[in-house]
PDB file of C-alpha atoms and ligand atoms in Angstrom:
ATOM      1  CA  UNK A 257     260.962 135.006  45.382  1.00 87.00           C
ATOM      2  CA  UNK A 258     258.087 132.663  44.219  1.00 88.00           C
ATOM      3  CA  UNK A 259     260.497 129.620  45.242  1.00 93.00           C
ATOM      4  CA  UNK A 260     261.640 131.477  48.531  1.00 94.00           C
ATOM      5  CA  UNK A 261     257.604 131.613  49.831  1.00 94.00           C
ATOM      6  CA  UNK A 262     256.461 128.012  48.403  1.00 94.00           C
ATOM      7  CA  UNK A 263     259.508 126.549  50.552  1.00 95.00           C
ATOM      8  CA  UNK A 264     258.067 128.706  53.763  1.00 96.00           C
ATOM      9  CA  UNK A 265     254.316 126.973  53.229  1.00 96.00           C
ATOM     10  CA  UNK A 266     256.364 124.059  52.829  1.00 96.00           C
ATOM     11  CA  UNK A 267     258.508 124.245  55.997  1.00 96.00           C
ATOM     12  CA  UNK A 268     256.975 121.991  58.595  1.00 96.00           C
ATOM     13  CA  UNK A 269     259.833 122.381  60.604  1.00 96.00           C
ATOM     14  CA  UNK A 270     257.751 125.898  61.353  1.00 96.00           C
ATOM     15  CA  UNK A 271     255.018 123.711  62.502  1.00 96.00           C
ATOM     16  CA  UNK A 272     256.823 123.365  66.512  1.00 95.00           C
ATOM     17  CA  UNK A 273     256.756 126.435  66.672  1.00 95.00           C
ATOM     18  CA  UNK A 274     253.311 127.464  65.578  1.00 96.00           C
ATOM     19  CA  UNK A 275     251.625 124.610  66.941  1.00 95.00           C
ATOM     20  CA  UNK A 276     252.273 126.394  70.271  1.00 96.00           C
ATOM     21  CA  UNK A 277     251.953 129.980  69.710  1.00 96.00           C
ATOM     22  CA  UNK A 278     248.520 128.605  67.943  1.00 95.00           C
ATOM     23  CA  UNK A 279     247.329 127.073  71.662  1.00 95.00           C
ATOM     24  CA  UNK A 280     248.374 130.328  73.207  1.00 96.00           C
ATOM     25  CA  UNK A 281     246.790 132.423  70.823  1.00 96.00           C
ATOM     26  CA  UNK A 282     243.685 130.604  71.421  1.00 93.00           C
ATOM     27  CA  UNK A 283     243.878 130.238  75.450  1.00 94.00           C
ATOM     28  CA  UNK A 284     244.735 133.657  75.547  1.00 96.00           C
ATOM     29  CA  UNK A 285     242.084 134.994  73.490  1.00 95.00           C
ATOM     30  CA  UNK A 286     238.684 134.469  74.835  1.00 90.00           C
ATOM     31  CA  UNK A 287     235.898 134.182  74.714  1.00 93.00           C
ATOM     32  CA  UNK A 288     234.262 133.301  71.692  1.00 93.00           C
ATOM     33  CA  UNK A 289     232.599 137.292  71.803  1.00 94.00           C
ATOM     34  CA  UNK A 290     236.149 138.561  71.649  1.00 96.00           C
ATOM     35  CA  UNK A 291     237.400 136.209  69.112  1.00 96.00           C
ATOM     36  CA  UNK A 292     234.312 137.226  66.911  1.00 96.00           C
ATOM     37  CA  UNK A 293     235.445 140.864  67.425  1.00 97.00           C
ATOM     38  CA  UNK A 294     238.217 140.239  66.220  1.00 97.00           C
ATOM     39  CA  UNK A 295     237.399 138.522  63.259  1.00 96.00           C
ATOM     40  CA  UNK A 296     235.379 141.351  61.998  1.00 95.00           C
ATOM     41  CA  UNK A 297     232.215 139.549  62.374  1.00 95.00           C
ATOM     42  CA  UNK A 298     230.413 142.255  63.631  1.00 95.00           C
ATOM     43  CA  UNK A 299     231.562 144.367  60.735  1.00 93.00           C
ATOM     44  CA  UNK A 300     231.014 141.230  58.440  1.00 88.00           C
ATOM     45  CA  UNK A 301     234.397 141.473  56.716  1.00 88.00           C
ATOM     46  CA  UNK A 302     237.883 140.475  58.182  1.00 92.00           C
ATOM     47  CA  UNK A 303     238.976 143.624  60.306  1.00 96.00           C
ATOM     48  CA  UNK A 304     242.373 142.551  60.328  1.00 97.00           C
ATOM     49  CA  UNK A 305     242.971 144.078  57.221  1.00 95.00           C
ATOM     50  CA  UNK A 306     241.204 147.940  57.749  1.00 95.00           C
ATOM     51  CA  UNK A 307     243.025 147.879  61.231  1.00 97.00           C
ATOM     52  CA  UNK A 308     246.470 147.683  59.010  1.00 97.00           C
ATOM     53  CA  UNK A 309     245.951 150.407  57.398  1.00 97.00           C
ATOM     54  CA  UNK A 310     246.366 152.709  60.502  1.00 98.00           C
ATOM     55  CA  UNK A 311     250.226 151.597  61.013  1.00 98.00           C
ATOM     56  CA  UNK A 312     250.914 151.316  57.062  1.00 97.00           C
ATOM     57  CA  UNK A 313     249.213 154.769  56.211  1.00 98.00           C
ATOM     58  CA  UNK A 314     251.144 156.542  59.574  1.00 98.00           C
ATOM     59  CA  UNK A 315     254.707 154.895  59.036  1.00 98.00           C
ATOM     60  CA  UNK A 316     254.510 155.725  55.294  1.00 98.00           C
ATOM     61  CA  UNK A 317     253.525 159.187  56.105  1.00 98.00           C
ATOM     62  CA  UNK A 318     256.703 159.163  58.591  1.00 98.00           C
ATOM     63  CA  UNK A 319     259.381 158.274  55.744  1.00 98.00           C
ATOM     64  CA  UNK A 320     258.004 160.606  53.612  1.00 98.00           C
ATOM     65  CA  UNK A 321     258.068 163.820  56.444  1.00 98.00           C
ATOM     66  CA  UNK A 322     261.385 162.679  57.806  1.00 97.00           C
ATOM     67  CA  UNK A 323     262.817 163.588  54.138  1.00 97.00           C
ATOM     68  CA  UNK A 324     261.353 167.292  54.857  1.00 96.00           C
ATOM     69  CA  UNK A 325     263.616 169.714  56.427  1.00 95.00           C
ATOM     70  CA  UNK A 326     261.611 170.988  60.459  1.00 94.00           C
ATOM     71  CA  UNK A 327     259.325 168.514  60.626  1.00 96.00           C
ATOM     72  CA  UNK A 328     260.579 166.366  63.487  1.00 97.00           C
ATOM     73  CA  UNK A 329     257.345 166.803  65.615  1.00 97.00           C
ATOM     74  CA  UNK A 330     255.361 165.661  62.951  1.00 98.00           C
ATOM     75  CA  UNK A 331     257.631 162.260  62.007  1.00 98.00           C
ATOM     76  CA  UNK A 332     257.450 161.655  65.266  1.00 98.00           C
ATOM     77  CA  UNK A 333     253.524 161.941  66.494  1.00 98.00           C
ATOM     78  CA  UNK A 334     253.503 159.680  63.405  1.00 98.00           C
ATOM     79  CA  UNK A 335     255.605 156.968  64.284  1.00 98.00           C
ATOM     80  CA  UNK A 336     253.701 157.118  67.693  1.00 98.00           C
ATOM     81  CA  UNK A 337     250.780 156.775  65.787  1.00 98.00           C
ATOM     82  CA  UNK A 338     251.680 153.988  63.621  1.00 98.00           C
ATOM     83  CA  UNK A 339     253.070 152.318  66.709  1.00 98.00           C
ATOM     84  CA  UNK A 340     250.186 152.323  68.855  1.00 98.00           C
ATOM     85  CA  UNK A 341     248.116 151.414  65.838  1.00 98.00           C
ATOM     86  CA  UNK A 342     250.323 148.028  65.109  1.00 98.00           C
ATOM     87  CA  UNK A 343     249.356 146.779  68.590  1.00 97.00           C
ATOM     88  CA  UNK A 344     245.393 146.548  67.658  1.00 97.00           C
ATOM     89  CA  UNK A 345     246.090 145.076  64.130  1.00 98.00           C
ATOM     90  CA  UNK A 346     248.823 142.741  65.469  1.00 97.00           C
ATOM     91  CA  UNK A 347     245.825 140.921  67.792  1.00 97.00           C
ATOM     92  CA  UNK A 348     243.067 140.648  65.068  1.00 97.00           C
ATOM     93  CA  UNK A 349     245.700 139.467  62.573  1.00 97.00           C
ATOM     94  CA  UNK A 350     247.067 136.602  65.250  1.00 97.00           C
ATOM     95  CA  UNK A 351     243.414 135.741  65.679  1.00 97.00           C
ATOM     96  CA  UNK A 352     242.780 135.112  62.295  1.00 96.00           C
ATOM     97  CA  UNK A 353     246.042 133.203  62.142  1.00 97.00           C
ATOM     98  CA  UNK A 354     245.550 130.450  65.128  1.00 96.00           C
ATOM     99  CA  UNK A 355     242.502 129.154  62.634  1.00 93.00           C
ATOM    100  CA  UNK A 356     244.383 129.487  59.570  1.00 95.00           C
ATOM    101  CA  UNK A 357     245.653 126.003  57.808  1.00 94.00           C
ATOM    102  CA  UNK A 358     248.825 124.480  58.022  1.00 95.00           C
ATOM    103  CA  UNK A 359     250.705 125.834  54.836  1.00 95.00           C
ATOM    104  CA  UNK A 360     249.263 129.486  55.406  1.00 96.00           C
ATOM    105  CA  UNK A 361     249.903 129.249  59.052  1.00 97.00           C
ATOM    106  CA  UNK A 362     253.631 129.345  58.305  1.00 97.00           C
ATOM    107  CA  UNK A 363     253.908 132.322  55.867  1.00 98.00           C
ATOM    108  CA  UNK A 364     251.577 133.561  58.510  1.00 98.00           C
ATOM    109  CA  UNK A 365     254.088 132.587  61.041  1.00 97.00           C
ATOM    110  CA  UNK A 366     256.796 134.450  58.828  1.00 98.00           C
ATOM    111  CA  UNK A 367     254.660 137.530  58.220  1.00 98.00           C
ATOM    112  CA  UNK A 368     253.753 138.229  62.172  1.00 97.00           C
ATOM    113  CA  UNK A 369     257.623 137.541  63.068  1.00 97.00           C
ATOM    114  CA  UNK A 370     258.784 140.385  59.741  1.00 98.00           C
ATOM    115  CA  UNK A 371     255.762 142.868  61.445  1.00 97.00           C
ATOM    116  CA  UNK A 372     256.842 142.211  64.697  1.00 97.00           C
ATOM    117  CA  UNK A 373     260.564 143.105  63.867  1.00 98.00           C
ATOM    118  CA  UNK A 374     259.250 145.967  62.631  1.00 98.00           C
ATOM    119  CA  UNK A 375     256.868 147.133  65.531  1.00 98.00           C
ATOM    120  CA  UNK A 376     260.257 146.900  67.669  1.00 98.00           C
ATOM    121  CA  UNK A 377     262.554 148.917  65.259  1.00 98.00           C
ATOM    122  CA  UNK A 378     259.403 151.652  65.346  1.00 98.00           C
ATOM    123  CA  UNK A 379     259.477 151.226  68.848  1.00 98.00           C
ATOM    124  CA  UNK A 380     262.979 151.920  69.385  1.00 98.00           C
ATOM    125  CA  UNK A 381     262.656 155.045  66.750  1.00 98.00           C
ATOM    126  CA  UNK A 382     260.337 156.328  68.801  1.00 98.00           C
ATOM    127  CA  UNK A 383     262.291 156.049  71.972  1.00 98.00           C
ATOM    128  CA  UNK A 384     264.802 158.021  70.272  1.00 98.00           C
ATOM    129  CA  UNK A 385     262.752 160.467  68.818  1.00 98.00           C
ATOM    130  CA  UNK A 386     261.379 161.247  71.930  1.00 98.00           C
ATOM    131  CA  UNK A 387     264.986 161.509  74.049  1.00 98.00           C
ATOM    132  CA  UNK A 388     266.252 163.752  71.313  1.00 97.00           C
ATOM    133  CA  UNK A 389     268.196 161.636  69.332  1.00 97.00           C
ATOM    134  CA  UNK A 390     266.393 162.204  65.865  1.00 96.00           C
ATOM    135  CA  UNK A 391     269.051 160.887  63.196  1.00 97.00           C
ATOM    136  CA  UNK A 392     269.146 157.627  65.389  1.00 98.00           C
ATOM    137  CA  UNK A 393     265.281 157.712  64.755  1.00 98.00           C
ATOM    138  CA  UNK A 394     265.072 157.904  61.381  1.00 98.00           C
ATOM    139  CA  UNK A 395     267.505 155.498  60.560  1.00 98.00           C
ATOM    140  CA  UNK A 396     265.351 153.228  62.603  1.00 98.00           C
ATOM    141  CA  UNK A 397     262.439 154.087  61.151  1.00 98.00           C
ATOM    142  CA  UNK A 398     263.404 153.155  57.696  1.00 98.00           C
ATOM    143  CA  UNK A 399     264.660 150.212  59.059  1.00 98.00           C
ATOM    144  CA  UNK A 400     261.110 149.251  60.531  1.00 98.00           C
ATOM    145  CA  UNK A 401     259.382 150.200  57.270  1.00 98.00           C
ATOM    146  CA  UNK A 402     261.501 147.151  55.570  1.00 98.00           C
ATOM    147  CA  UNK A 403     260.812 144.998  57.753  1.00 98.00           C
ATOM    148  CA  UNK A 404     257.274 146.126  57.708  1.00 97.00           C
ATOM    149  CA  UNK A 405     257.349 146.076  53.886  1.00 97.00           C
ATOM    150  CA  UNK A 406     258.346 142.610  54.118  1.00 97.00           C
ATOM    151  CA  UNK A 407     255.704 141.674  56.617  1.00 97.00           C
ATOM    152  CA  UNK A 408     253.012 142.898  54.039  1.00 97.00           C
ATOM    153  CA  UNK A 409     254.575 141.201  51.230  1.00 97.00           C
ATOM    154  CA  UNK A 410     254.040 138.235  52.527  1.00 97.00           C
ATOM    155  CA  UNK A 411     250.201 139.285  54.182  1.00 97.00           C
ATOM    156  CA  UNK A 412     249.404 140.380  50.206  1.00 96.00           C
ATOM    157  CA  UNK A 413     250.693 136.725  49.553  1.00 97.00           C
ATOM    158  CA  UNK A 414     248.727 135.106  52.484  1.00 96.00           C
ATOM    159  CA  UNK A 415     245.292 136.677  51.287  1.00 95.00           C
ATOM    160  CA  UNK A 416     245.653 136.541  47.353  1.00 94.00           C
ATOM    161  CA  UNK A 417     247.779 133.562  46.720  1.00 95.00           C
ATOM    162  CA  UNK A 418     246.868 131.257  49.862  1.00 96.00           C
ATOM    163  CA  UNK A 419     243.195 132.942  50.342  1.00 94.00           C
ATOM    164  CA  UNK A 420     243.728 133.155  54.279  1.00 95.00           C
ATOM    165  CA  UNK A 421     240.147 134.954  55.422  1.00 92.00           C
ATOM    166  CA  UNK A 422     239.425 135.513  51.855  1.00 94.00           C
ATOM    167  CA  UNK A 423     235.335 134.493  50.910  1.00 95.00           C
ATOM    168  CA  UNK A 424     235.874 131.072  49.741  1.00 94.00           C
ATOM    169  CA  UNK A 425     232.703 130.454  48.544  1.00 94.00           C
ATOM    170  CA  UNK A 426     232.010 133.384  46.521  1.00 93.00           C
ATOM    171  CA  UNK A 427     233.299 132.112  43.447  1.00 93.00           C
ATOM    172  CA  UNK A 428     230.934 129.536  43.251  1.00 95.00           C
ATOM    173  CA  UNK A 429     228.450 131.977  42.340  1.00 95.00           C
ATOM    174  CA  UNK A 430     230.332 132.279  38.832  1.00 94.00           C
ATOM    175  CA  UNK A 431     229.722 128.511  38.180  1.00 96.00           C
ATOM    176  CA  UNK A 432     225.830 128.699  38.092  1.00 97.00           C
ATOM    177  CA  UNK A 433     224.296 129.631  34.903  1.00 97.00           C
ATOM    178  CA  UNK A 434     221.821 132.322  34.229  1.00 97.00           C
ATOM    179  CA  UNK A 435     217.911 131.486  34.817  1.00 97.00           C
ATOM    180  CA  UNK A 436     215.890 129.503  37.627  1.00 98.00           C
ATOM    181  CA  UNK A 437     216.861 125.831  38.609  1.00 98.00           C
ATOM    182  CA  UNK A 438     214.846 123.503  39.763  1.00 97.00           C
ATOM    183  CA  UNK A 439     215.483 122.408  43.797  1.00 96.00           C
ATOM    184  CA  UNK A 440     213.094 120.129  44.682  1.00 95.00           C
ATOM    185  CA  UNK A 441     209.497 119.062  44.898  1.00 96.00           C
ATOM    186  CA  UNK A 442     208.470 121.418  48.309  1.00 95.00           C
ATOM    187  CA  UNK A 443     205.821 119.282  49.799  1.00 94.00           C
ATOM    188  CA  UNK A 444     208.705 116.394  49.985  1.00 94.00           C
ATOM    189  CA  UNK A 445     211.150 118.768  51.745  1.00 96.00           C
ATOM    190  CA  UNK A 446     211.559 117.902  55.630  1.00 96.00           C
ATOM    191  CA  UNK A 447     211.194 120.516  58.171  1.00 96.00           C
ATOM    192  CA  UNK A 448     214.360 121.683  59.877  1.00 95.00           C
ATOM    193  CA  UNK A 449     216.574 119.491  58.531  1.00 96.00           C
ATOM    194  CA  UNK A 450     219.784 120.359  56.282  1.00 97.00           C
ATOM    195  CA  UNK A 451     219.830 118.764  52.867  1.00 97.00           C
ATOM    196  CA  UNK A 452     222.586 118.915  49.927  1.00 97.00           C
ATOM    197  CA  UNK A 453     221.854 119.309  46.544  1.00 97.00           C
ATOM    198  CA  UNK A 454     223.602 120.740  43.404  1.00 96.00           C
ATOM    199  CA  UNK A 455     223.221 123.206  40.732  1.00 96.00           C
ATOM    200  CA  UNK A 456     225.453 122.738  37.845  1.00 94.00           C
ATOM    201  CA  UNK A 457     227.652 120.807  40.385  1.00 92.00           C
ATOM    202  CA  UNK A 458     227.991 123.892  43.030  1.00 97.00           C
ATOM    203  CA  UNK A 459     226.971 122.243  45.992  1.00 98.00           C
ATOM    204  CA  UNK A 460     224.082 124.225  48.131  1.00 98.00           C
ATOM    205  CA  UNK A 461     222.092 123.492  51.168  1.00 98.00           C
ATOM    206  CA  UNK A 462     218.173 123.772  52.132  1.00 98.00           C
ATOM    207  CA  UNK A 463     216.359 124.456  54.727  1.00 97.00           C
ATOM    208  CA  UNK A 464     212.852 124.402  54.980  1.00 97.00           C
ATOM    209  CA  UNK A 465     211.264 126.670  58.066  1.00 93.00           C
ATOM    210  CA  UNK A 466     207.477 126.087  57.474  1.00 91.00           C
ATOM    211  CA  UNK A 467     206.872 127.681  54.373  1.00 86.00           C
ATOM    212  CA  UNK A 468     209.827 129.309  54.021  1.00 92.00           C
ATOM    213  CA  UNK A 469     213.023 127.845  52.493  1.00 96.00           C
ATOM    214  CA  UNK A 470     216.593 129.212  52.931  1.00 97.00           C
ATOM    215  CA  UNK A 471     218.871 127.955  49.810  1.00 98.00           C
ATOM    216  CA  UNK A 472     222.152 129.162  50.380  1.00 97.00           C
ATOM    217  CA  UNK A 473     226.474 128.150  49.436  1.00 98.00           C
ATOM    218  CA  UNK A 474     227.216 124.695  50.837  1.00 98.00           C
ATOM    219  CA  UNK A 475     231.051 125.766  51.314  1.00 97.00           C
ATOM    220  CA  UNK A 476     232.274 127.678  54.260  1.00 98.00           C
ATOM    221  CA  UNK A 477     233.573 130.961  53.307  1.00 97.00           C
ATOM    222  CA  UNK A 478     236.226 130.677  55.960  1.00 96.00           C
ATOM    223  CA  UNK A 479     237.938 127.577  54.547  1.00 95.00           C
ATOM    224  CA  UNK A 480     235.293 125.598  51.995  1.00 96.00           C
ATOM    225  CA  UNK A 481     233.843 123.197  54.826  1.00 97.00           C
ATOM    226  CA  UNK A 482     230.907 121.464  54.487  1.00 98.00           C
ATOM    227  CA  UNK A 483     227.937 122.788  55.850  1.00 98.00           C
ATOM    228  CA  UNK A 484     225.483 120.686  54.629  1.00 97.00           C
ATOM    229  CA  UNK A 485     227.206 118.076  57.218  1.00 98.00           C
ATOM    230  CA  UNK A 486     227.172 121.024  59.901  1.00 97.00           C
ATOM    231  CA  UNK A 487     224.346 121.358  63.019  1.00 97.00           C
ATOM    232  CA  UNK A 488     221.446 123.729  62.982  1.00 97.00           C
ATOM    233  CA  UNK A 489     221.740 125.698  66.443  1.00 97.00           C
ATOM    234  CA  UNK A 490     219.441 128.376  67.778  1.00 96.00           C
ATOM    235  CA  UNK A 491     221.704 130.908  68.084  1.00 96.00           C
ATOM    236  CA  UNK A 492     220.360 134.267  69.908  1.00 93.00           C
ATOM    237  CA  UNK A 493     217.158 132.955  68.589  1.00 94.00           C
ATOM    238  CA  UNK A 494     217.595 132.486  64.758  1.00 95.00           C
ATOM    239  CA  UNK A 495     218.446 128.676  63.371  1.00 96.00           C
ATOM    240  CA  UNK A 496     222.213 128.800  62.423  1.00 98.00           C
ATOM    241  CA  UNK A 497     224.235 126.311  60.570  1.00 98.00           C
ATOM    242  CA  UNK A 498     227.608 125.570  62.354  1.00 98.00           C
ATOM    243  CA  UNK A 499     230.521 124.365  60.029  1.00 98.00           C
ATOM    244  CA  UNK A 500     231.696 121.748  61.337  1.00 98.00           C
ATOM    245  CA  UNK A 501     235.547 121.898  60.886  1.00 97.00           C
ATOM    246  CA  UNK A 502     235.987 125.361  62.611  1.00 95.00           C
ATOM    247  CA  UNK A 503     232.643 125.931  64.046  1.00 96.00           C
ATOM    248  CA  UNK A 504     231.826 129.573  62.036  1.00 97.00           C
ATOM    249  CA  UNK A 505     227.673 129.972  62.507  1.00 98.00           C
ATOM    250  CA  UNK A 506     225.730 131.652  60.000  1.00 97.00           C
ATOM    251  CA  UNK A 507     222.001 132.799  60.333  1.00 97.00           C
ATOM    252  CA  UNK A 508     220.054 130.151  58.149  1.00 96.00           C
ATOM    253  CA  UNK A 509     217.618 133.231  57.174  1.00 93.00           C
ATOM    254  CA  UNK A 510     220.046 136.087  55.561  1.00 94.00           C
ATOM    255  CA  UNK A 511     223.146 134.009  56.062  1.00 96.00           C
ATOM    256  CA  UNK A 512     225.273 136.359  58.457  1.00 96.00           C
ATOM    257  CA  UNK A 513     227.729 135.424  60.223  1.00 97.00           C
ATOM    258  CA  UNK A 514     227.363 134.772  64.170  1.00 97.00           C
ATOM    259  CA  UNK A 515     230.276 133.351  65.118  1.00 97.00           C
ATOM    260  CA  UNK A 516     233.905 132.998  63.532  1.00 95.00           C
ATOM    261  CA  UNK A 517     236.626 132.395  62.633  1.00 96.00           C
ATOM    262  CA  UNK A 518     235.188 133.243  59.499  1.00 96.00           C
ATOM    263  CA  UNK A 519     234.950 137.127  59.134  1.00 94.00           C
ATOM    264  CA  UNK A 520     232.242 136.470  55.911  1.00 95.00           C
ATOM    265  CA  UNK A 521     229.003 136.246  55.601  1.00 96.00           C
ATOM    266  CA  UNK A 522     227.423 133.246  53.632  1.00 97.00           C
ATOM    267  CA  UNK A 523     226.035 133.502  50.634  1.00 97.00           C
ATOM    268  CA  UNK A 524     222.303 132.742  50.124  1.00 97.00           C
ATOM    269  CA  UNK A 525     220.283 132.773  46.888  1.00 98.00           C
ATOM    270  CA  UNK A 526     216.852 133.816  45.875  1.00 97.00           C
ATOM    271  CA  UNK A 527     213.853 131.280  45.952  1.00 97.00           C
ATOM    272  CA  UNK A 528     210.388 130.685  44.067  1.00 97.00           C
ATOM    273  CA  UNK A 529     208.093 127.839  43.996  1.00 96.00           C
ATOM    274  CA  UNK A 530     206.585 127.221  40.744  1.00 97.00           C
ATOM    275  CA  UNK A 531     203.979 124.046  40.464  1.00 97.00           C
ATOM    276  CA  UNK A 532     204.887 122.885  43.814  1.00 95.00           C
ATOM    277  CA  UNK A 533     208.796 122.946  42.786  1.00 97.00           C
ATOM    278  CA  UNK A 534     211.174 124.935  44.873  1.00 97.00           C
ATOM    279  CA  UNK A 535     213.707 126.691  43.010  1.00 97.00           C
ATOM    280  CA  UNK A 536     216.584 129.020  42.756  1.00 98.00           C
ATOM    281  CA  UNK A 537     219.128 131.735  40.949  1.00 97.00           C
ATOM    282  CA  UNK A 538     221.380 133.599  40.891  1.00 97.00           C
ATOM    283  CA  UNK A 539     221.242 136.989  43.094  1.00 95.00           C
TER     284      UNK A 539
HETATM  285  S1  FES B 156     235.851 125.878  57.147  1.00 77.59           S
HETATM  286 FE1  FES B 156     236.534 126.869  58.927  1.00 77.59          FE
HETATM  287  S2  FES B 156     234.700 127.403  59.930  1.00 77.59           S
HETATM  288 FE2  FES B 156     234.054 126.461  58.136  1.00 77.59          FE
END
């Protein structure tokens, strides 16, 4: 199995074919308000994953009633539950995928194709269901919960192994030691300007705002860009740095996210100044 998904991140030959569904995704999905929707930036974690939970939890539910004896009504409000419920998740996850890199774009590619098998063989059951024809229905049914089951194999793989919309910053925090660390002299610190420096080499950025200073995780959650090299935007009137590979905006005081494609907030860390010296820890 482990050789069967490192040759599908491999297989550029998906590439053709996701190159284009990854300009249609992203024609057809606009604008940028509805893309952040659907990120889960409003909700400030990827809703891709709770919307999943509605098709999962009602097919499940399905094979498990279709085993008991009268219970056709209920298999089937199920499967139309789980069926209308795919549609929803189906969108946020293809949202997520258009800004997903090359190598997780194709298990991702593999992993909306297995769903999307599924959501058809549902779709059928339920046609069947509903004209009568139950036995037809469940045999379908199980048939969409493999293909389903294969579809979140490979989403489980996507998110823990490949770390699509996964905080990639986060475990930077376990790289900075215990204690206060010096920054930088405050009265030398420029106003309004990003600058880079490093705590026990995890990289973070400043940003002075009169008095105040924001210190917060140089690398993008969404896929470890740099923001110190990103702009500084007013952004429904709060300064927000913009990565600069995808473009996800996060408030420069509190770090939230404005825009995606990253679902995450960023990280920022507490501040003192001590002699004139800014510094920071760990939250
Ligand atoms: S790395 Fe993708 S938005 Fe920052």
């Amino acid at each position: 199995m482990r050789a069967l998904l490192t040759r599908i991140e491999q297989a550029r030959g998906l590439d053709r074919v996701g190159d284009r569904m990854q300009h249609a995704v992203q024609a057809t999905l606009r604008p940028q308000r509805v893309r952040d929707f659907l990120h889960g930036v409003w909700l400030g974690h990827p809703l891709h994953p709770a919307l999943v939970q509605v098709p999962v939890g009602a097919w499940l539910s399905a094979a498990a009633v279709d085993l008991l004896p009268g219970q056709r009504r209920s298999a089937t409000a199920l499967v139309a539950l789980g069926t209308a419920g795919a549609v929803p998740a189906a969108v946020a996850g293809l949202n997520d995928w258009a800004a997903l890199a090359p190598d997780q774009r194709r298990v991702g590619l593999v992993h909306a194709t297995a769903n999307l098998v599924g959501l058809a063989l549902y779709g059928g059951s339920l046609v069947a269901r509903l004209n009568g024809r139950h036995n037809l229905g469940r045999a379908l049914s199980y048939l969409g919960l493999s293909a389903a089951s294969a579809g979140a194999y490979l989403g489980g793989h996507l998110a823990y192994k490949q770390g699509a919309q996964v905080n990639q910053s986060i475990s930077e925090l376990h790289r900075i030691s215990d204690g206060w660390h010096p920054l930088a002299d405050l009265a030398a610190l420029p106003q309004r300007k990003l600058i880079t420096r490093s705590i026990d080499d995890v990289s973070v950025i400043l940003y002075r705002h009169g008095d105040e200073v924001t210190v917060m995780l140089e690398r993008c959650p969404h896929q470890s860009g740099p923001l110190g090299e990103g702009e500084v935007q007013q952004i429904d009137g709060h300064a927000c740095v913009v990565c600069p590979w995808h473009g996800s905006a996060f408030r420069l005081n509190g770090g939230e996210v404005v825009h995606g494609p990253s679902g995450n907030d960023q990280q920022v860390l507490p501040t003192r100044v001590v002699d004139g010296i800014l510094q920071t820890r760990l939250p």
